[in-house]
Amino acid sequence: MKEHETDIGNKKAVYAELQDVWVSYYNKWVLKSICLKCYQGEILGIVGPNGGGKSTLLKVIMGLVRPQKGVVKLFGHRPDKHTRLEVGYLPQISKADRSFPVTALDVVLMGLYSRVGFLKRPGNKSRKVAMEMLDRINMAEYAEKSFGILSGGQQQRVHIARALASKPKLLVLDEPSTGVDSVAQEDFYELLAKFRDEMNISVIMVSHDIGVITAHADRIACLNLQIHYHGEPDSCFEPEIMQKVYGKNLNIMVHDSRCATCLKKHEHND
Amino acid sequence: MIEIFSFEFMRNAFMAGIMLSPVLAVVSFFVVLRRLSFVGVGVAHSAFGGIALGILLGISPTLTAIAFAIAVSNAIGYTGRHGKLNSDTAIGIFFAFAMALGIIFIGMSDQYNVDLFGYLFGNILAITGEDLIIIALLGGLVLISIFLVFKELLFVSFDREVALVSGMPVAFLDHFFFTILGVSVVISIKIIGIILVSALLVIPGAAASQITDRYIPMIAIAIAVALISTVGGLFFSYYADIASGATIVILSCFIFFILFIIGRCRK
Ligand SMILES: Nc1ncnc2c1ncn2[C@@H]1O[C@H](COP(=O)(O)OP(=O)(O)OP(=O)(O)O)[C@@H](O)[C@H]1O
Ligand SMILES: [Mg+2]
């Protein structure tokens, strides 16, 4: 993992880039002068407080929110119809209808529709890919179950499988671990790392769990209105940066059993 | 049995009902999934404005009704997405507007012998051979086009945002859907009537959803519900000598309640 971080320099392709992006809702800035790069083959973690603009930032990348100012580039150029095929997205709050008459497998198949193409139906090959993906997320036994009867966490896993199914070059995940139990979370992050290593894909992932981010992200961006830090996770935990990003209630964020850096810092302080 | 088919108007009514059933059922499947039940009501009432315009201008009321229904249906869809209105409010505005226009058009026309009542409540006596051709053509078009974009429509109904980012033509599909909704409403007006037609844009899909949670069986059951309601309703209304549209709707409601109870019991 270390060597992975170090060779992200100028060699690697930039898969997602924001240049001086500004976004406002009702005359209030929610993103100010955002510059961000996500390289090929890295997991970029985004942390920040509630309302800090993380979801908005992802929506800008996905083209769901148009910035007032600034440039978004995917795979080196302006997003168009073709780039969409290469991006998988998992929204923070799924607007999917719980009582929808589909199976878990049907939902994962939807992730493949754009690959299947207009006027065509997903065939056996797509089914196989979708099944594989459900299997990797440990949901294979639920493939033929109705989506509506699954638990919230199981549904989230199905959504994750849907986002991964088309094997996108860039995965944009808004709090993917919401409602997913910790064993499944570990599996999921391992799966992400595997995807990154096998297929050299990039992942942009928002999480509130700093422990998770330090353990699994190659680089990190701390966001609260502006980007306060953009780099490797370890040095993010400078008190000044944390103070800027999270304000006074910093301790809430710093306590985390899995976060070695944070623990060290605490021992230091005590 | 034989007697009922010896009348041409009954034969026409049965043919119309049998052709309309799958159209209404498939559209109702999406209406229920997208929670657009009241759009059907609004669009049907707005067709009244179109019919009145057709009468005023002395051209085919079906044509003007289709134009009105498609326009209002799309307007409801558009404002629902873009304005700060929810579609409920948009329906309330547009359907009142189209109805009011209709009343003014009727007042302006000097034809007092038009069968407005027939349009409002349905009149199977009025179904001509020409109507059957229109139903066959437009109904067939609706079914074929839904079949062609079925997976995209399904995805958009399930999760708009994700469908949009994965490259589904969401805006096109919305307008497509609102257009076929308008067409389906208008071609069903003569048999069921403006006031009740929206029932068949909701009940078949809603009834089917009570007893299955798979989409293909759901569509099949919706078609069966629509067929049993229209064919059974026409028979019953003929022998009991009551309004056919209302009979069809009441029969479909009964079927809904039965499936609702079956669905409850199985849980
Ligand atoms: N559709 C919207 N309309 C108006 N304001 C919005 C909208 N979406 C977000 N905002 C505002 O933008 C700001 C950033 O919201 P955003 O959802 O991006 O935050 P976030 O960092 O994802 O927060 P969370 O951790 O709670 O998910 C908030 O102040 C919010 O009120
Ligand atoms: Mg968010």
Coordinates of C-alpha atoms and ligand atoms in Angstrom, one line a residue:
Chain A
M1 CA 0.0 0.0 0.0
K2 CA 2.8 2.4 0.8
E3 CA 4.5 2.0 -2.6
H4 CA 1.1 2.6 -4.0
E5 CA 0.9 6.0 -2.4
T6 CA 4.4 7.0 -3.3
D7 CA 4.0 6.4 -7.0
I8 CA 1.0 8.6 -7.3
G9 CA 2.9 11.4 -8.6
N10 CA 2.9 12.8 -12.0
K11 CA 3.0 9.5 -13.8
K12 CA -0.6 8.4 -13.3
A13 CA -3.6 9.5 -15.3
V14 CA -6.0 11.8 -13.5
Y15 CA -9.4 10.1 -13.6
A16 CA -11.4 12.9 -11.9
E17 CA -10.4 16.5 -11.5
L18 CA -12.2 19.6 -10.2
Q19 CA -10.6 23.0 -11.0
D20 CA -11.7 25.9 -8.9
V21 CA -15.3 24.7 -8.5
W22 CA -17.9 26.9 -6.7
V23 CA -21.4 25.7 -5.9
S24 CA -24.2 27.6 -4.2
Y25 CA -27.7 26.7 -3.1
Y26 CA -30.1 29.7 -2.7
N27 CA -27.3 32.2 -2.7
K28 CA -25.3 30.4 0.0
W29 CA -22.0 28.9 -1.0
V30 CA -21.7 25.3 -0.1
L31 CA -18.5 24.6 -2.1
K32 CA -15.8 27.2 -2.5
S33 CA -12.9 27.1 -4.8
I34 CA -12.6 23.3 -4.8
C35 CA -9.5 21.9 -6.5
L36 CA -9.3 18.1 -6.3
K37 CA -7.6 15.3 -8.2
C38 CA -8.2 11.6 -8.1
Y39 CA -5.6 9.6 -9.9
Q40 CA -6.0 6.3 -11.6
G41 CA -5.8 3.4 -9.2
E42 CA -6.2 5.2 -6.0
I43 CA -8.9 5.3 -3.3
L44 CA -9.6 8.9 -2.4
G45 CA -11.4 9.3 0.9
I46 CA -13.4 12.5 1.6
V47 CA -14.2 13.4 5.2
G48 CA -15.9 16.4 6.7
P49 CA -18.7 17.4 9.0
N50 CA -22.4 17.1 8.2
G51 CA -23.4 19.8 5.7
G52 CA -19.7 20.2 4.7
G53 CA -20.6 19.7 1.1
K54 CA -19.3 16.2 0.6
S55 CA -22.4 14.8 -1.2
T56 CA -22.6 18.0 -3.2
L57 CA -19.0 17.5 -4.3
L58 CA -19.8 14.0 -5.5
K59 CA -22.9 15.2 -7.3
V60 CA -20.8 17.8 -9.1
I61 CA -18.5 15.0 -10.2
M62 CA -21.5 12.9 -11.4
G63 CA -22.9 15.9 -13.3
L64 CA -26.0 16.0 -11.1
V65 CA -25.2 19.4 -9.8
R66 CA -23.9 22.1 -12.1
P67 CA -21.3 24.3 -10.5
Q68 CA -21.7 28.1 -10.8
K69 CA -18.0 28.3 -11.6
G70 CA -15.2 25.9 -12.3
V71 CA -14.4 22.9 -14.5
V72 CA -15.0 19.2 -14.0
K73 CA -13.0 16.7 -15.9
L74 CA -13.4 13.0 -16.0
F75 CA -10.6 10.9 -17.5
G76 CA -9.0 14.0 -18.8
H77 CA -11.9 15.7 -20.5
R78 CA -15.3 17.2 -20.0
P79 CA -17.9 14.5 -19.0
D80 CA -20.1 13.3 -21.8
K81 CA -22.4 10.4 -22.6
H82 CA -19.5 8.0 -22.9
T83 CA -17.8 8.9 -19.6
R84 CA -21.0 8.1 -17.8
L85 CA -20.6 4.5 -18.8
E86 CA -17.3 4.4 -17.0
V87 CA -18.6 5.8 -13.6
G88 CA -20.4 3.9 -10.9
Y89 CA -22.4 5.9 -8.4
L90 CA -23.8 5.1 -5.0
P91 CA -25.9 7.9 -3.6
Q92 CA -26.0 8.6 0.1
I93 CA -29.7 8.2 0.4
S94 CA -31.1 5.8 -2.1
K95 CA -34.4 7.1 -3.5
A96 CA -35.1 3.6 -4.7
D97 CA -38.6 2.4 -3.9
R98 CA -38.7 -0.3 -1.3
S99 CA -41.9 -2.0 -2.6
F100 CA -40.6 -2.1 -6.2
P101 CA -41.4 -5.5 -7.8
V102 CA -37.9 -6.6 -8.5
T103 CA -35.4 -9.2 -7.1
A104 CA -32.0 -8.4 -5.7
L105 CA -30.5 -9.7 -9.0
D106 CA -32.8 -7.5 -11.0
V107 CA -31.4 -4.5 -9.2
V108 CA -27.8 -5.5 -9.8
L109 CA -28.7 -6.1 -13.5
M110 CA -29.9 -2.4 -13.7
G111 CA -26.3 -1.5 -13.2
L112 CA -25.5 -3.2 -16.5
Y113 CA -28.4 -1.7 -18.5
S114 CA -26.3 1.0 -20.1
R115 CA -23.7 -1.6 -21.1
V116 CA -26.4 -3.8 -22.6
G117 CA -27.5 -1.0 -24.8
F118 CA -30.7 0.5 -26.1
L119 CA -33.4 -1.8 -27.3
K120 CA -31.6 -4.9 -26.0
R121 CA -32.3 -7.1 -23.0
P122 CA -29.8 -8.3 -20.5
G123 CA -29.0 -11.9 -21.4
N124 CA -27.3 -14.8 -19.6
K125 CA -23.9 -13.1 -19.8
S126 CA -25.2 -10.1 -17.8
R127 CA -26.9 -12.4 -15.4
K128 CA -23.6 -14.2 -14.8
V129 CA -21.8 -10.9 -14.2
A130 CA -24.5 -9.7 -11.8
M131 CA -24.5 -13.0 -9.9
E132 CA -20.8 -12.8 -9.6
M133 CA -21.0 -9.4 -8.1
L134 CA -23.7 -10.5 -5.6
D135 CA -21.5 -13.4 -4.7
R136 CA -18.5 -11.1 -4.0
I137 CA -20.6 -9.0 -1.7
N138 CA -21.9 -12.1 0.0
M139 CA -25.4 -11.7 -1.2
A140 CA -25.6 -14.6 -3.7
E141 CA -28.2 -16.5 -1.6
Y142 CA -30.5 -13.5 -1.8
A143 CA -30.3 -13.1 -5.6
E144 CA -33.9 -14.3 -6.2
K145 CA -35.4 -12.7 -3.1
S146 CA -37.6 -9.6 -3.5
F147 CA -35.6 -6.5 -3.0
G148 CA -38.3 -5.1 -0.7
I149 CA -38.0 -7.8 1.9
L150 CA -34.3 -7.3 2.4
S151 CA -33.0 -5.5 5.5
G152 CA -31.6 -1.9 5.1
G153 CA -28.0 -3.1 5.2
Q154 CA -28.7 -5.9 2.7
Q155 CA -30.3 -3.4 0.4
Q156 CA -27.3 -1.2 0.7
R157 CA -25.1 -4.1 -0.3
V158 CA -27.2 -4.8 -3.3
H159 CA -26.9 -1.1 -4.3
I160 CA -23.1 -1.5 -3.9
A161 CA -23.1 -4.6 -6.1
R162 CA -25.2 -2.6 -8.7
A163 CA -22.6 0.2 -8.7
L164 CA -19.7 -2.3 -9.1
A165 CA -21.5 -4.5 -11.7
S166 CA -20.6 -2.5 -14.8
K167 CA -16.9 -2.6 -13.7
P168 CA -16.6 1.2 -14.0
K169 CA -13.2 2.9 -14.1
L170 CA -14.3 5.4 -11.5
L171 CA -16.5 4.5 -8.5
V172 CA -18.1 7.4 -6.6
L173 CA -19.5 6.2 -3.3
D174 CA -21.4 8.4 -0.8
E175 CA -21.1 6.8 2.6
P176 CA -21.2 3.2 1.3
S177 CA -21.0 1.6 4.7
T178 CA -24.2 3.2 6.0
G179 CA -26.2 0.4 7.7
V180 CA -23.7 -2.3 6.7
D181 CA -22.4 -4.5 9.5
S182 CA -18.7 -4.3 10.3
V183 CA -17.8 -7.7 9.0
A184 CA -19.5 -6.9 5.7
Q185 CA -17.8 -3.5 5.7
E186 CA -14.3 -5.0 6.0
D187 CA -15.2 -7.4 3.1
F188 CA -16.4 -4.5 1.1
Y189 CA -13.3 -2.4 1.6
E190 CA -11.1 -5.4 0.8
L191 CA -13.2 -5.8 -2.4
L192 CA -12.6 -2.1 -3.3
A193 CA -8.9 -2.5 -2.8
K194 CA -8.9 -5.7 -4.9
F195 CA -10.8 -3.8 -7.7
R196 CA -8.2 -1.1 -7.4
D197 CA -5.3 -3.5 -7.7
E198 CA -6.8 -5.8 -10.3
M199 CA -8.3 -3.3 -12.6
N200 CA -6.6 -0.1 -11.6
I201 CA -9.8 1.7 -11.0
S202 CA -10.2 4.8 -8.9
V203 CA -12.6 5.2 -6.0
I204 CA -13.9 8.4 -4.5
M205 CA -15.5 7.6 -1.2
V206 CA -17.2 9.7 1.4
S207 CA -17.1 8.4 4.9
H208 CA -17.7 9.6 8.4
D209 CA -15.5 6.9 9.8
I210 CA -12.0 8.4 10.0
G211 CA -10.7 5.0 11.1
V212 CA -12.0 3.4 7.9
I213 CA -10.6 6.2 5.8
T214 CA -7.1 6.0 7.3
A215 CA -7.1 2.2 6.9
H216 CA -8.4 2.0 3.4
A217 CA -7.9 5.3 1.5
D218 CA -4.7 6.1 -0.3
R219 CA -5.3 9.8 -0.1
I220 CA -7.8 11.9 1.7
A221 CA -9.5 15.3 1.3
C222 CA -10.9 17.1 4.3
L223 CA -13.9 19.2 3.2
N224 CA -15.8 21.8 5.0
L225 CA -16.9 24.4 2.4
Q226 CA -13.4 24.4 1.2
I227 CA -10.8 21.7 0.9
H228 CA -8.6 22.0 4.0
Y229 CA -6.4 19.2 3.3
H230 CA -5.7 17.0 0.3
G231 CA -3.0 14.4 0.6
E232 CA -2.0 11.3 2.5
P233 CA -4.1 10.3 5.4
D234 CA -1.5 10.3 8.2
S235 CA -0.7 14.0 8.1
C236 CA -4.4 14.9 7.9
F237 CA -4.7 14.6 11.6
E238 CA -2.7 17.7 12.4
P239 CA -4.8 19.5 15.1
E240 CA -4.9 22.7 13.1
I241 CA -6.4 20.9 10.1
M242 CA -8.9 19.0 12.1
Q243 CA -9.8 22.2 14.0
K244 CA -10.5 23.9 10.7
V245 CA -12.6 21.1 9.3
Y246 CA -14.6 20.1 12.2
G247 CA -14.5 23.1 14.5
K248 CA -14.5 22.6 18.3
N249 CA -16.1 19.1 18.5
L250 CA -13.0 17.5 17.3
N251 CA -12.8 14.8 19.9
I252 CA -15.9 13.1 18.6
M253 CA -14.0 12.4 15.4
V254 CA -10.7 11.5 16.9
H255 CA -11.9 8.7 19.0
D256 CA -11.8 5.5 17.0
S257 CA -10.5 2.1 18.0
R258 CA -9.2 1.3 14.6
C259 CA -7.5 4.6 14.0
A260 CA -4.0 4.2 15.1
T261 CA -2.9 7.7 14.4
C262 CA -5.7 9.1 16.4
L263 CA -4.9 6.9 19.4
K264 CA -1.3 7.9 19.3
K265 CA -2.2 11.4 19.3
H266 CA -4.4 11.0 22.3
E267 CA -1.8 9.2 24.3
H268 CA 0.4 12.1 23.5
N269 CA -2.0 14.7 24.7
D270 CA -2.8 12.8 28.0
Chain B
M1 CA -74.8 -15.3 -25.3
I2 CA -75.5 -15.2 -29.0
E3 CA -77.9 -12.3 -28.8
I4 CA -75.4 -10.0 -27.3
F5 CA -73.1 -10.4 -30.3
S6 CA -75.8 -9.9 -32.8
F7 CA -75.5 -6.2 -32.3
E8 CA -72.7 -4.5 -34.1
F9 CA -72.2 -1.9 -31.3
M10 CA -71.7 -4.7 -28.8
R11 CA -69.2 -6.4 -31.0
N12 CA -67.4 -3.1 -31.4
A13 CA -67.4 -2.6 -27.6
F14 CA -66.0 -6.0 -26.9
M15 CA -63.3 -5.5 -29.5
A16 CA -62.4 -2.1 -28.1
G17 CA -62.3 -3.5 -24.5
I18 CA -60.2 -6.4 -25.4
M19 CA -57.7 -4.2 -27.3
L20 CA -57.6 -1.6 -24.6
S21 CA -57.1 -4.0 -21.7
P22 CA -53.4 -4.8 -22.2
V23 CA -52.7 -1.1 -23.0
L24 CA -54.3 0.2 -19.9
A25 CA -52.8 -2.6 -17.8
V26 CA -49.2 -2.0 -18.9
V27 CA -49.6 1.7 -18.5
S28 CA -51.2 1.2 -15.0
F29 CA -48.2 -1.0 -14.0
F30 CA -45.9 2.1 -14.5
V31 CA -48.5 4.5 -13.1
V32 CA -48.6 2.5 -9.9
L33 CA -44.8 2.1 -9.7
R34 CA -44.2 5.8 -10.3
R35 CA -47.0 6.8 -8.0
L36 CA -48.7 8.9 -10.6
S37 CA -52.2 7.8 -10.0
F38 CA -53.6 11.3 -10.0
V39 CA -51.9 12.3 -13.2
G40 CA -54.4 9.9 -14.9
V41 CA -57.3 11.8 -13.4
G42 CA -55.9 15.2 -14.5
V43 CA -55.1 14.1 -18.0
A44 CA -58.5 12.5 -18.5
H45 CA -60.2 15.6 -17.4
S46 CA -58.0 17.8 -19.6
A47 CA -59.1 15.7 -22.5
F48 CA -62.5 17.3 -22.1
G49 CA -61.0 20.6 -23.2
G50 CA -59.7 18.9 -26.4
I51 CA -63.0 17.2 -27.1
A52 CA -64.8 20.5 -26.8
L53 CA -62.3 22.2 -29.1
G54 CA -62.8 19.5 -31.7
I55 CA -66.6 20.0 -31.5
L56 CA -66.2 23.8 -31.8
L57 CA -63.9 23.5 -34.9
G58 CA -65.9 20.7 -36.4
I59 CA -62.9 18.3 -36.5
S60 CA -62.4 14.9 -34.9
P61 CA -62.7 15.4 -31.2
T62 CA -60.3 12.4 -30.7
L63 CA -57.5 14.2 -32.4
T64 CA -57.9 17.4 -30.4
A65 CA -58.4 15.4 -27.2
I66 CA -55.1 13.5 -27.9
A67 CA -53.3 16.8 -28.5
F68 CA -54.7 18.3 -25.2
A69 CA -54.0 15.2 -23.2
I70 CA -50.4 14.9 -24.4
A71 CA -49.8 18.6 -23.8
V72 CA -51.3 18.6 -20.3
S73 CA -49.7 15.3 -19.4
N74 CA -46.2 16.5 -20.4
A75 CA -46.8 19.9 -18.7
I76 CA -47.6 18.1 -15.5
G77 CA -44.5 16.0 -15.8
Y78 CA -42.3 19.0 -16.7
T79 CA -43.4 21.3 -13.9
G80 CA -43.3 18.4 -11.5
R81 CA -39.6 18.1 -12.3
H82 CA -38.5 21.6 -12.8
G83 CA -40.7 24.0 -11.0
K84 CA -41.1 24.4 -7.3
L85 CA -44.4 22.6 -7.6
N86 CA -45.1 19.0 -6.8
S87 CA -47.1 17.1 -9.4
D88 CA -50.2 17.2 -7.2
T89 CA -50.3 21.0 -7.5
A90 CA -49.4 20.9 -11.2
I91 CA -52.3 18.5 -11.8
G92 CA -54.7 20.8 -9.9
I93 CA -53.7 23.7 -12.1
F94 CA -53.6 22.2 -15.5
F95 CA -56.6 20.1 -15.3
A96 CA -58.7 23.0 -14.1
F97 CA -57.3 25.1 -16.9
A98 CA -58.2 22.5 -19.6
M99 CA -61.6 21.8 -18.2
A100 CA -62.4 25.6 -18.1
L101 CA -61.3 26.0 -21.7
G102 CA -63.6 23.1 -22.6
I103 CA -66.6 24.7 -21.0
I104 CA -65.9 27.9 -22.8
F105 CA -65.4 26.1 -26.1
I106 CA -68.7 24.3 -25.6
G107 CA -70.4 27.6 -24.9
M108 CA -69.0 29.1 -28.1
S109 CA -70.0 26.2 -30.3
D110 CA -73.6 26.3 -31.7
Q111 CA -73.9 22.5 -31.7
Y112 CA -76.2 21.6 -28.9
N113 CA -76.8 18.1 -29.9
V114 CA -73.4 16.8 -29.2
D115 CA -73.3 13.9 -26.8
L116 CA -71.2 15.5 -24.0
F117 CA -72.7 13.0 -21.6
G118 CA -71.3 10.2 -23.7
Y119 CA -67.8 11.6 -23.4
L120 CA -68.1 12.2 -19.7
F121 CA -69.5 8.8 -18.8
G122 CA -68.7 6.7 -21.8
N123 CA -71.0 5.5 -24.5
I124 CA -70.4 2.2 -26.2
L125 CA -73.1 2.9 -28.7
A126 CA -70.8 5.5 -30.1
I127 CA -67.8 3.2 -30.9
T128 CA -67.5 3.1 -34.6
G129 CA -65.3 1.0 -36.9
E130 CA -63.1 4.0 -37.3
D131 CA -62.6 4.1 -33.5
L132 CA -61.6 0.5 -33.5
I133 CA -58.9 1.3 -36.1
I134 CA -57.6 4.2 -34.0
I135 CA -57.6 2.0 -30.8
A136 CA -55.7 -0.8 -32.7
L137 CA -53.2 1.6 -34.2
L138 CA -52.5 3.8 -31.2
G139 CA -52.9 1.1 -28.6
G140 CA -50.5 -1.1 -30.6
L141 CA -48.0 1.7 -30.9
V142 CA -48.2 2.3 -27.1
L143 CA -47.5 -1.4 -26.4
I144 CA -44.7 -1.8 -28.9
S145 CA -42.9 1.4 -27.7
I146 CA -43.2 0.4 -24.1
F147 CA -41.8 -3.0 -25.0
L148 CA -38.8 -1.4 -26.7
V149 CA -37.8 0.8 -23.8
F150 CA -39.1 -1.4 -21.0
K151 CA -35.8 -1.9 -19.1
E152 CA -35.0 1.8 -19.2
L153 CA -38.5 2.7 -18.0
L154 CA -38.2 0.2 -15.2
F155 CA -34.8 1.6 -14.1
V156 CA -36.0 5.2 -14.2
S157 CA -39.1 4.2 -12.2
F158 CA -36.9 2.4 -9.6
D159 CA -34.2 5.0 -9.0
R160 CA -34.2 8.2 -11.1
E161 CA -30.9 9.6 -9.9
V162 CA -28.9 6.4 -10.4
A163 CA -30.6 5.8 -13.8
L164 CA -29.6 9.3 -14.8
V165 CA -26.0 9.0 -13.9
S166 CA -25.8 5.6 -15.6
G167 CA -26.8 7.2 -18.8
M168 CA -30.5 6.4 -19.1
P169 CA -32.2 9.2 -21.1
V170 CA -34.4 10.2 -18.1
A171 CA -35.9 13.3 -19.6
F172 CA -36.8 11.6 -22.8
L173 CA -38.3 8.6 -20.9
D174 CA -40.4 10.9 -18.8
H175 CA -41.9 12.7 -21.7
F176 CA -42.4 9.4 -23.5
F177 CA -44.3 8.0 -20.6
F178 CA -46.5 11.1 -20.2
T179 CA -47.2 11.0 -23.9
I180 CA -48.3 7.4 -23.9
L181 CA -50.3 8.1 -20.8
G182 CA -52.2 10.8 -22.6
V183 CA -52.8 8.6 -25.7
S184 CA -54.1 5.7 -23.6
V185 CA -56.5 7.9 -21.7
V186 CA -58.0 9.4 -24.9
I187 CA -58.5 6.1 -26.7
S188 CA -60.3 4.7 -23.7
I189 CA -62.7 7.6 -23.2
K190 CA -65.5 6.3 -25.5
I191 CA -65.9 3.1 -23.6
I192 CA -65.3 4.2 -20.0
G193 CA -65.8 8.0 -20.0
I194 CA -63.6 10.9 -18.9
I195 CA -64.7 10.7 -15.3
L196 CA -63.8 7.1 -14.7
V197 CA -61.1 6.3 -17.2
S198 CA -58.3 7.0 -14.7
A199 CA -59.5 4.1 -12.6
L200 CA -58.3 1.7 -15.2
L201 CA -54.9 3.5 -15.2
V202 CA -54.5 2.6 -11.6
I203 CA -56.6 -0.4 -10.5
P204 CA -55.1 -3.2 -12.7
G205 CA -51.6 -2.4 -11.6
A206 CA -52.6 -1.8 -8.0
A207 CA -54.6 -5.1 -7.9
A208 CA -51.7 -7.1 -9.4
S209 CA -49.2 -5.6 -6.9
Q210 CA -51.3 -7.1 -4.0
I211 CA -50.4 -10.6 -4.9
T212 CA -46.9 -10.5 -6.5
D213 CA -43.6 -8.8 -6.1
R214 CA -42.1 -9.7 -9.4
Y215 CA -42.6 -7.4 -12.4
I216 CA -43.4 -9.9 -15.1
P217 CA -46.2 -11.7 -13.2
M218 CA -47.4 -8.3 -12.1
I219 CA -47.9 -7.2 -15.6
A220 CA -49.5 -10.5 -16.6
I221 CA -52.0 -10.2 -13.7
A222 CA -52.7 -6.6 -14.4
I223 CA -53.6 -7.5 -18.0
A224 CA -55.9 -10.3 -16.7
V225 CA -57.6 -7.9 -14.3
A226 CA -58.2 -5.4 -17.0
L227 CA -59.5 -8.0 -19.4
I228 CA -61.9 -9.6 -16.9
S229 CA -63.1 -6.1 -15.8
T230 CA -63.8 -4.9 -19.3
V231 CA -65.3 -8.0 -20.8
G232 CA -67.2 -8.9 -17.7
G233 CA -68.3 -5.4 -17.2
L234 CA -69.6 -5.2 -20.8
F235 CA -71.6 -8.4 -20.4
F236 CA -73.0 -7.4 -17.1
S237 CA -73.9 -3.9 -18.2
Y238 CA -75.7 -5.2 -21.2
Y239 CA -77.9 -7.7 -19.3
A240 CA -78.5 -5.4 -16.3
D241 CA -79.0 -2.4 -18.6
I242 CA -76.6 -0.2 -16.7
A243 CA -73.8 2.2 -17.7
S244 CA -70.9 0.1 -19.1
G245 CA -68.1 2.3 -18.0
A246 CA -69.3 2.4 -14.4
T247 CA -69.8 -1.4 -14.5
I248 CA -66.3 -2.0 -15.7
V249 CA -64.8 0.2 -13.0
I250 CA -66.9 -1.4 -10.2
L251 CA -66.0 -4.9 -11.4
S252 CA -62.3 -3.9 -11.4
C253 CA -62.7 -2.5 -7.9
F254 CA -64.2 -5.8 -6.7
I255 CA -61.3 -7.7 -8.2
F256 CA -58.9 -5.3 -6.5
F257 CA -60.6 -6.0 -3.1
I258 CA -60.5 -9.7 -3.6
L259 CA -56.7 -9.6 -4.5
F260 CA -56.1 -7.2 -1.6
I261 CA -57.7 -9.8 0.8
I262 CA -55.8 -12.7 -0.8
G263 CA -52.6 -10.6 -0.4
R264 CA -53.3 -9.9 3.2
C265 CA -54.1 -13.5 4.0
R266 CA -50.9 -14.8 2.5
K267 CA -48.7 -12.5 4.6
Ligands
LIG1 N1 -30.9 20.3 -2.8 C1 -30.4 21.2 -2.0 N2 -31.0 22.4 -1.8 C2 -30.6 23.3 -1.0 N3 -29.5 23.2 -0.2 C3 -28.9 22.1 -0.3 C4 -29.3 21.0 -1.1 N4 -28.4 20.0 -1.0 C5 -27.5 20.4 -0.1 N5 -27.8 21.6 0.4 C6 -27.0 22.4 1.4 O1 -25.6 22.2 1.0 C7 -24.8 22.0 2.1 C8 -24.0 20.8 1.9 O2 -24.8 19.7 1.8 P1 -24.2 18.2 1.5 O3 -25.3 17.3 1.4 O4 -23.3 18.3 0.4 O5 -23.4 17.9 2.8 P2 -22.6 16.6 3.3 O6 -21.2 17.0 3.6 O7 -22.8 15.5 2.3 O8 -23.3 16.3 4.7 P3 -23.7 14.9 5.4 O9 -22.5 14.5 6.1 O10 -24.8 15.3 6.3 O11 -24.1 14.0 4.3 C9 -25.7 21.9 3.3 O12 -25.7 23.1 4.0 C10 -27.1 21.7 2.7 O13 -28.0 22.4 3.5
MG2 MG -23.8 13.7 2.4

